[in-house]
PDB file of C-alpha atoms in Angstrom:
ATOM      1  CA  MET A 132     153.842 102.532 191.321  1.00 34.00           C
ATOM      2  CA  ARG A 133     152.146 100.017 189.002  1.00 35.00           C
ATOM      3  CA  GLY A 134     150.061 101.341 186.180  1.00 38.00           C
ATOM      4  CA  THR A 135     148.346  99.822 183.150  1.00 40.00           C
ATOM      5  CA  SER A 136     147.459 103.013 181.282  1.00 41.00           C
ATOM      6  CA  THR A 137     147.901 102.494 177.588  1.00 40.00           C
ATOM      7  CA  THR A 138     147.779 106.220 176.960  1.00 39.00           C
ATOM      8  CA  PRO A 139     149.689 108.987 178.706  1.00 36.00           C
ATOM      9  CA  SER A 140     148.057 111.238 181.051  1.00 37.00           C
ATOM     10  CA  THR A 141     146.214 114.228 179.589  1.00 34.00           C
ATOM     11  CA  PRO A 142     148.723 116.854 178.595  1.00 36.00           C
ATOM     12  CA  THR A 143     148.602 120.332 180.229  1.00 34.00           C
ATOM     13  CA  PRO A 144     146.265 122.570 178.230  1.00 35.00           C
ATOM     14  CA  LYS A 145     147.822 125.342 176.184  1.00 35.00           C
ATOM     15  CA  ALA A 146     147.676 128.814 177.613  1.00 33.00           C
ATOM     16  CA  SER A 147     144.324 130.405 177.084  1.00 32.00           C
ATOM     17  CA  SER A 148     143.791 133.629 175.133  1.00 31.00           C
ATOM     18  CA  ARG A 149     141.348 134.614 177.856  1.00 33.00           C
ATOM     19  CA  PRO A 150     143.680 134.931 180.941  1.00 32.00           C
ATOM     20  CA  LEU A 151     140.960 136.504 183.113  1.00 29.00           C
ATOM     21  CA  GLU A 152     138.754 133.495 182.620  1.00 31.00           C
ATOM     22  CA  GLU A 153     141.673 131.243 183.327  1.00 36.00           C
ATOM     23  CA  ALA A 154     142.490 133.107 186.554  1.00 33.00           C
ATOM     24  CA  ARG A 155     138.873 132.929 187.803  1.00 41.00           C
ATOM     25  CA  GLY A 156     138.256 129.297 186.895  1.00 51.00           C
ATOM     26  CA  LEU A 157     139.771 126.050 185.761  1.00 59.00           C
ATOM     27  CA  THR A 158     140.235 124.443 182.348  1.00 76.00           C
ATOM     28  CA  ARG A 159     139.508 120.756 182.280  1.00 83.00           C
ATOM     29  CA  SER A 160     140.290 118.418 179.443  1.00 86.00           C
ATOM     30  CA  GLY A 161     140.139 114.747 178.524  1.00 92.00           C
ATOM     31  CA  VAL A 162     138.397 111.607 179.915  1.00 96.00           C
ATOM     32  CA  LEU A 163     139.413 109.728 183.008  1.00 96.00           C
ATOM     33  CA  ILE A 164     138.288 106.085 183.002  1.00 97.00           C
ATOM     34  CA  ALA A 165     138.284 104.273 186.326  1.00 96.00           C
ATOM     35  CA  TYR A 166     137.902 100.501 186.139  1.00 96.00           C
ATOM     36  CA  SER A 167     138.973  97.263 187.797  1.00 96.00           C
ATOM     37  CA  HIS A 168     141.875  95.456 186.111  1.00 95.00           C
ATOM     38  CA  ARG A 169     139.600  92.348 186.049  1.00 96.00           C
ATOM     39  CA  ASP A 170     137.393  94.048 183.472  1.00 97.00           C
ATOM     40  CA  ARG A 171     140.048  94.794 180.864  1.00 96.00           C
ATOM     41  CA  ASP A 172     138.150  92.692 178.322  1.00 95.00           C
ATOM     42  CA  LEU A 173     135.129  95.036 178.311  1.00 95.00           C
ATOM     43  CA  LEU A 174     137.375  98.097 178.534  1.00 96.00           C
ATOM     44  CA  GLY A 175     139.010  96.884 175.348  1.00 95.00           C
ATOM     45  CA  GLU A 176     135.591  96.712 173.640  1.00 95.00           C
ATOM     46  CA  LEU A 177     134.908 100.240 174.717  1.00 96.00           C
ATOM     47  CA  GLN A 178     138.254 101.541 173.552  1.00 95.00           C
ATOM     48  CA  VAL A 179     137.433 100.474 170.015  1.00 95.00           C
ATOM     49  CA  HIS A 180     134.620 103.037 170.020  1.00 96.00           C
ATOM     50  CA  LEU A 181     136.757 105.755 171.782  1.00 96.00           C
ATOM     51  CA  LYS A 182     139.611 105.802 169.145  1.00 94.00           C
ATOM     52  CA  PRO A 183     139.026 109.493 168.312  1.00 92.00           C
ATOM     53  CA  LEU A 184     139.810 110.374 171.990  1.00 92.00           C
ATOM     54  CA  GLN A 185     142.732 107.932 172.149  1.00 89.00           C
ATOM     55  CA  LYS A 186     144.308 109.399 168.989  1.00 89.00           C
ATOM     56  CA  ALA A 187     143.963 112.873 170.493  1.00 88.00           C
ATOM     57  CA  TRP A 188     145.662 111.687 173.725  1.00 90.00           C
ATOM     58  CA  MET A 189     142.477 112.497 175.659  1.00 91.00           C
ATOM     59  CA  LEU A 190     142.164 109.191 177.608  1.00 93.00           C
ATOM     60  CA  ASP A 191     143.583 108.666 181.061  1.00 93.00           C
ATOM     61  CA  LEU A 192     143.110 105.030 182.206  1.00 94.00           C
ATOM     62  CA  TRP A 193     143.026 104.333 185.864  1.00 93.00           C
ATOM     63  CA  ASP A 194     142.745 100.764 187.059  1.00 92.00           C
ATOM     64  CA  ASP A 195     142.510  99.684 190.718  1.00 89.00           C
ATOM     65  CA  LEU A 196     146.117  98.622 190.778  1.00 87.00           C
ATOM     66  CA  ARG A 197     147.230 102.146 190.203  1.00 82.00           C
ATOM     67  CA  ILE A 198     145.943 103.376 193.512  1.00 76.00           C
ATOM     68  CA  ASP A 199     146.826 100.438 195.752  1.00 65.00           C
ATOM     69  CA  ALA A 200     150.187 102.022 196.637  1.00 60.00           C
ATOM     70  CA  GLY A 201     148.330 104.188 199.224  1.00 63.00           C
ATOM     71  CA  PRO A 202     148.289 107.940 199.800  1.00 68.00           C
ATOM     72  CA  ARG A 203     150.517 108.772 196.733  1.00 76.00           C
ATOM     73  CA  GLY A 204     148.186 107.010 194.360  1.00 77.00           C
ATOM     74  CA  GLU A 205     145.152 108.572 196.008  1.00 80.00           C
ATOM     75  CA  GLU A 206     146.659 112.046 195.754  1.00 85.00           C
ATOM     76  CA  GLU A 207     147.464 111.494 192.001  1.00 88.00           C
ATOM     77  CA  LEU A 208     143.890 110.367 191.488  1.00 89.00           C
ATOM     78  CA  ARG A 209     142.595 113.491 193.123  1.00 88.00           C
ATOM     79  CA  ARG A 210     144.689 115.639 190.830  1.00 89.00           C
ATOM     80  CA  ALA A 211     143.495 113.639 187.858  1.00 91.00           C
ATOM     81  CA  ILE A 212     139.832 114.187 188.888  1.00 92.00           C
ATOM     82  CA  ALA A 213     140.509 117.943 189.248  1.00 91.00           C
ATOM     83  CA  ALA A 214     141.908 118.180 185.746  1.00 91.00           C
ATOM     84  CA  THR A 215     139.484 115.964 183.821  1.00 93.00           C
ATOM     85  CA  ARG A 216     136.406 117.016 181.874  1.00 94.00           C
ATOM     86  CA  VAL A 217     134.656 113.578 182.077  1.00 96.00           C
ATOM     87  CA  ALA A 218     135.044 110.880 184.698  1.00 97.00           C
ATOM     88  CA  LEU A 219     133.871 107.587 183.380  1.00 98.00           C
ATOM     89  CA  LEU A 220     133.272 104.737 185.866  1.00 98.00           C
ATOM     90  CA  LEU A 221     133.192 101.122 184.524  1.00 98.00           C
ATOM     91  CA  VAL A 222     130.973  99.399 187.074  1.00 98.00           C
ATOM     92  CA  SER A 223     131.169  95.811 187.949  1.00 97.00           C
ATOM     93  CA  PRO A 224     131.445  93.637 191.147  1.00 96.00           C
ATOM     94  CA  SER A 225     135.215  93.758 190.848  1.00 96.00           C
ATOM     95  CA  PHE A 226     135.143  97.600 190.542  1.00 96.00           C
ATOM     96  CA  LEU A 227     132.844  97.819 193.549  1.00 95.00           C
ATOM     97  CA  GLY A 228     135.214  95.677 195.599  1.00 93.00           C
ATOM     98  CA  SER A 229     138.239  97.721 194.509  1.00 91.00           C
ATOM     99  CA  GLU A 230     140.232 100.406 196.207  1.00 86.00           C
ATOM    100  CA  PHE A 231     138.233 103.014 194.316  1.00 89.00           C
ATOM    101  CA  ILE A 232     135.099 102.156 196.307  1.00 90.00           C
ATOM    102  CA  THR A 233     136.333 100.417 199.566  1.00 85.00           C
ATOM    103  CA  SER A 234     138.655 103.338 200.718  1.00 80.00           C
ATOM    104  CA  GLU A 235     137.539 105.230 203.759  1.00 77.00           C
ATOM    105  CA  THR A 236     134.377 107.086 202.959  1.00 72.00           C
ATOM    106  CA  GLU A 237     135.801 110.510 202.236  1.00 78.00           C
ATOM    107  CA  ARG A 238     138.286 108.971 199.849  1.00 81.00           C
ATOM    108  CA  ALA A 239     135.924 106.676 198.078  1.00 89.00           C
ATOM    109  CA  LEU A 240     135.548 107.607 194.399  1.00 92.00           C
ATOM    110  CA  PRO A 241     131.803 108.300 194.412  1.00 93.00           C
ATOM    111  CA  VAL A 242     132.379 110.690 197.270  1.00 91.00           C
ATOM    112  CA  LEU A 243     135.259 112.441 195.612  1.00 91.00           C
ATOM    113  CA  LEU A 244     133.195 112.976 192.498  1.00 93.00           C
ATOM    114  CA  ALA A 245     130.010 114.011 194.271  1.00 92.00           C
ATOM    115  CA  ALA A 246     131.907 116.523 196.509  1.00 88.00           C
ATOM    116  CA  GLN A 247     133.691 118.313 193.694  1.00 87.00           C
ATOM    117  CA  GLN A 248     133.981 122.082 193.889  1.00 77.00           C
ATOM    118  CA  HIS A 249     133.123 124.108 190.869  1.00 73.00           C
ATOM    119  CA  PRO A 250     133.953 123.739 188.017  1.00 80.00           C
ATOM    120  CA  ARG A 251     132.936 120.056 188.012  1.00 85.00           C
ATOM    121  CA  ALA A 252     133.699 117.138 185.797  1.00 90.00           C
ATOM    122  CA  ALA A 253     130.798 115.367 184.102  1.00 94.00           C
ATOM    123  CA  VAL A 254     130.449 111.910 185.799  1.00 96.00           C
ATOM    124  CA  MET A 255     129.182 108.924 183.812  1.00 97.00           C
ATOM    125  CA  CYS A 256     128.691 105.237 184.641  1.00 98.00           C
ATOM    126  CA  LEU A 257     128.904 102.305 182.215  1.00 98.00           C
ATOM    127  CA  TYR A 258     127.538  99.201 183.809  1.00 98.00           C
ATOM    128  CA  LEU A 259     129.616  96.189 182.737  1.00 98.00           C
ATOM    129  CA  ARG A 260     128.347  93.247 184.890  1.00 97.00           C
ATOM    130  CA  PRO A 261     125.422  92.599 187.282  1.00 95.00           C
ATOM    131  CA  ALA A 262     126.152  94.262 190.661  1.00 93.00           C
ATOM    132  CA  LEU A 263     123.335  95.084 193.230  1.00 86.00           C
ATOM    133  CA  ASP A 264     125.819  97.243 195.134  1.00 89.00           C
ATOM    134  CA  VAL A 265     125.268 100.006 192.584  1.00 91.00           C
ATOM    135  CA  PHE A 266     122.432 101.071 194.817  1.00 92.00           C
ATOM    136  CA  ALA A 267     124.517 101.359 197.957  1.00 91.00           C
ATOM    137  CA  ASP A 268     124.684 104.788 199.650  1.00 92.00           C
ATOM    138  CA  TYR A 269     127.988 106.588 200.313  1.00 91.00           C
ATOM    139  CA  PRO A 270     127.571 109.172 203.082  1.00 90.00           C
ATOM    140  CA  PHE A 271     129.739 112.225 203.241  1.00 86.00           C
ATOM    141  CA  ILE A 272     129.740 115.902 204.411  1.00 85.00           C
ATOM    142  CA  ASP A 273     129.096 118.420 201.618  1.00 83.00           C
ATOM    143  CA  PRO A 274     132.214 120.671 201.522  1.00 80.00           C
ATOM    144  CA  GLN A 275     130.090 123.717 200.458  1.00 80.00           C
ATOM    145  CA  THR A 276     127.234 123.447 202.907  1.00 84.00           C
ATOM    146  CA  ALA A 277     128.878 121.326 205.647  1.00 85.00           C
ATOM    147  CA  MET A 278     125.604 119.321 205.661  1.00 90.00           C
ATOM    148  CA  PRO A 279     125.455 115.521 205.609  1.00 92.00           C
ATOM    149  CA  ARG A 280     124.697 114.020 202.201  1.00 91.00           C
ATOM    150  CA  SER A 281     124.860 110.641 200.433  1.00 92.00           C
ATOM    151  CA  VAL A 282     125.392 109.555 196.875  1.00 93.00           C
ATOM    152  CA  ARG A 283     124.872 106.392 194.881  1.00 93.00           C
ATOM    153  CA  LEU A 284     126.483 105.361 191.660  1.00 95.00           C
ATOM    154  CA  THR A 285     123.094 105.444 190.118  1.00 95.00           C
ATOM    155  CA  ASN A 286     122.845 109.223 190.968  1.00 94.00           C
ATOM    156  CA  PHE A 287     125.471 109.796 188.250  1.00 96.00           C
ATOM    157  CA  HIS A 288     124.595 109.848 184.576  1.00 97.00           C
ATOM    158  CA  GLY A 289     124.106 106.242 183.360  1.00 97.00           C
ATOM    159  CA  LEU A 290     125.131 105.346 179.896  1.00 98.00           C
ATOM    160  CA  ASN A 291     123.159 102.067 180.070  1.00 97.00           C
ATOM    161  CA  ASP A 292     120.705 100.327 182.389  1.00 96.00           C
ATOM    162  CA  PRO A 293     122.380  98.864 185.538  1.00 95.00           C
ATOM    163  CA  MET A 294     119.851  96.029 185.364  1.00 94.00           C
ATOM    164  CA  GLN A 295     120.914  95.262 181.841  1.00 96.00           C
ATOM    165  CA  PRO A 296     124.743  95.553 181.967  1.00 97.00           C
ATOM    166  CA  LEU A 297     126.947  94.806 179.027  1.00 97.00           C
ATOM    167  CA  ALA A 298     127.827  91.210 180.056  1.00 95.00           C
ATOM    168  CA  VAL A 299     124.146  90.031 179.808  1.00 96.00           C
ATOM    169  CA  LEU A 300     123.776  91.381 176.305  1.00 97.00           C
ATOM    170  CA  ASP A 301     124.620  89.504 173.065  1.00 96.00           C
ATOM    171  CA  ARG A 302     127.424  90.918 170.975  1.00 94.00           C
ATOM    172  CA  PRO A 303     125.270  93.040 168.540  1.00 96.00           C
ATOM    173  CA  ALA A 304     123.308  94.549 171.443  1.00 97.00           C
ATOM    174  CA  ARG A 305     126.588  95.195 173.302  1.00 96.00           C
ATOM    175  CA  HIS A 306     128.102  96.804 170.286  1.00 96.00           C
ATOM    176  CA  GLN A 307     125.092  99.145 169.908  1.00 97.00           C
ATOM    177  CA  VAL A 308     125.179 100.129 173.617  1.00 97.00           C
ATOM    178  CA  LEU A 309     128.905 100.864 173.371  1.00 97.00           C
ATOM    179  CA  GLN A 310     128.595 102.862 170.197  1.00 97.00           C
ATOM    180  CA  LEU A 311     125.916 105.114 171.708  1.00 97.00           C
ATOM    181  CA  ALA A 312     127.853 105.404 175.003  1.00 97.00           C
ATOM    182  CA  ALA A 313     131.076 106.370 173.073  1.00 97.00           C
ATOM    183  CA  GLU A 314     129.174 109.051 171.091  1.00 96.00           C
ATOM    184  CA  GLU A 315     127.932 110.628 174.401  1.00 96.00           C
ATOM    185  CA  ILE A 316     131.373 110.402 176.011  1.00 97.00           C
ATOM    186  CA  ILE A 317     133.106 112.022 173.043  1.00 95.00           C
ATOM    187  CA  LYS A 318     130.481 114.788 172.821  1.00 94.00           C
ATOM    188  CA  ALA A 319     130.919 115.568 176.570  1.00 94.00           C
ATOM    189  CA  ALA A 320     134.773 115.490 176.141  1.00 93.00           C
ATOM    190  CA  HIS A 321     134.640 118.250 173.556  1.00 89.00           C
ATOM    191  CA  ARG A 322     132.316 120.646 175.431  1.00 80.00           C
ATOM    192  CA  ASN A 323     133.541 124.044 176.505  1.00 57.00           C
ATOM    193  CA  THR A 324     135.390 123.545 179.839  1.00 42.00           C
ATOM    194  CA  VAL A 325     136.207 127.036 181.126  1.00 36.00           C
ATOM    195  CA  MET A 326     133.786 127.555 184.098  1.00 35.00           C
ATOM    196  CA  THR A 327     134.202 130.338 186.568  1.00 27.00           C
ATOM    197  CA  ALA A 328     134.210 129.792 190.325  1.00 28.00           C
ATOM    198  CA  ALA A 329     131.125 131.879 190.625  1.00 28.00           C
ATOM    199  CA  GLN A 330     128.974 129.385 188.652  1.00 28.00           C
TER     200      GLN A 330
END
């Protein structure tokens, strides 16, 4: 399996001092970043602002080459989503044309994230380059209600305006957007993550 992650996967959390909460729920940790390998330049700019997470081994980088091996890569991605506290999508035309999005509907990343069972990862989008497909609908069956639903990338929490993505901004403006986005990501990554199944 090919992979371009520059940091190891999130280590298994240490045993909790609250075993009853652990038994009833799930402890999530770290930040999963999903992106197209063609957007490594802008990923690199973001990583400069995420150094505190990188130093703490809290970043798990997933590019589209990492899941092109088929079912094995997809299953590993599902496990990574189930263990992560924050899922960050770096959205561009290349990302929207990647295996993350063009897989069969129930395996498309927006559907996997929207259909999470409790406890849920926070899902954030950082818009890198102009792409009208951010408004496309991804239909799926809600696993909790068995009712048909749909999700758009813009339904998730946006860290910037999809109509003003990073690539159209000058360097100072891009730096400001990335700094604010990183602060929000880091804050979310350090929130309490033990959530019971009853929530």
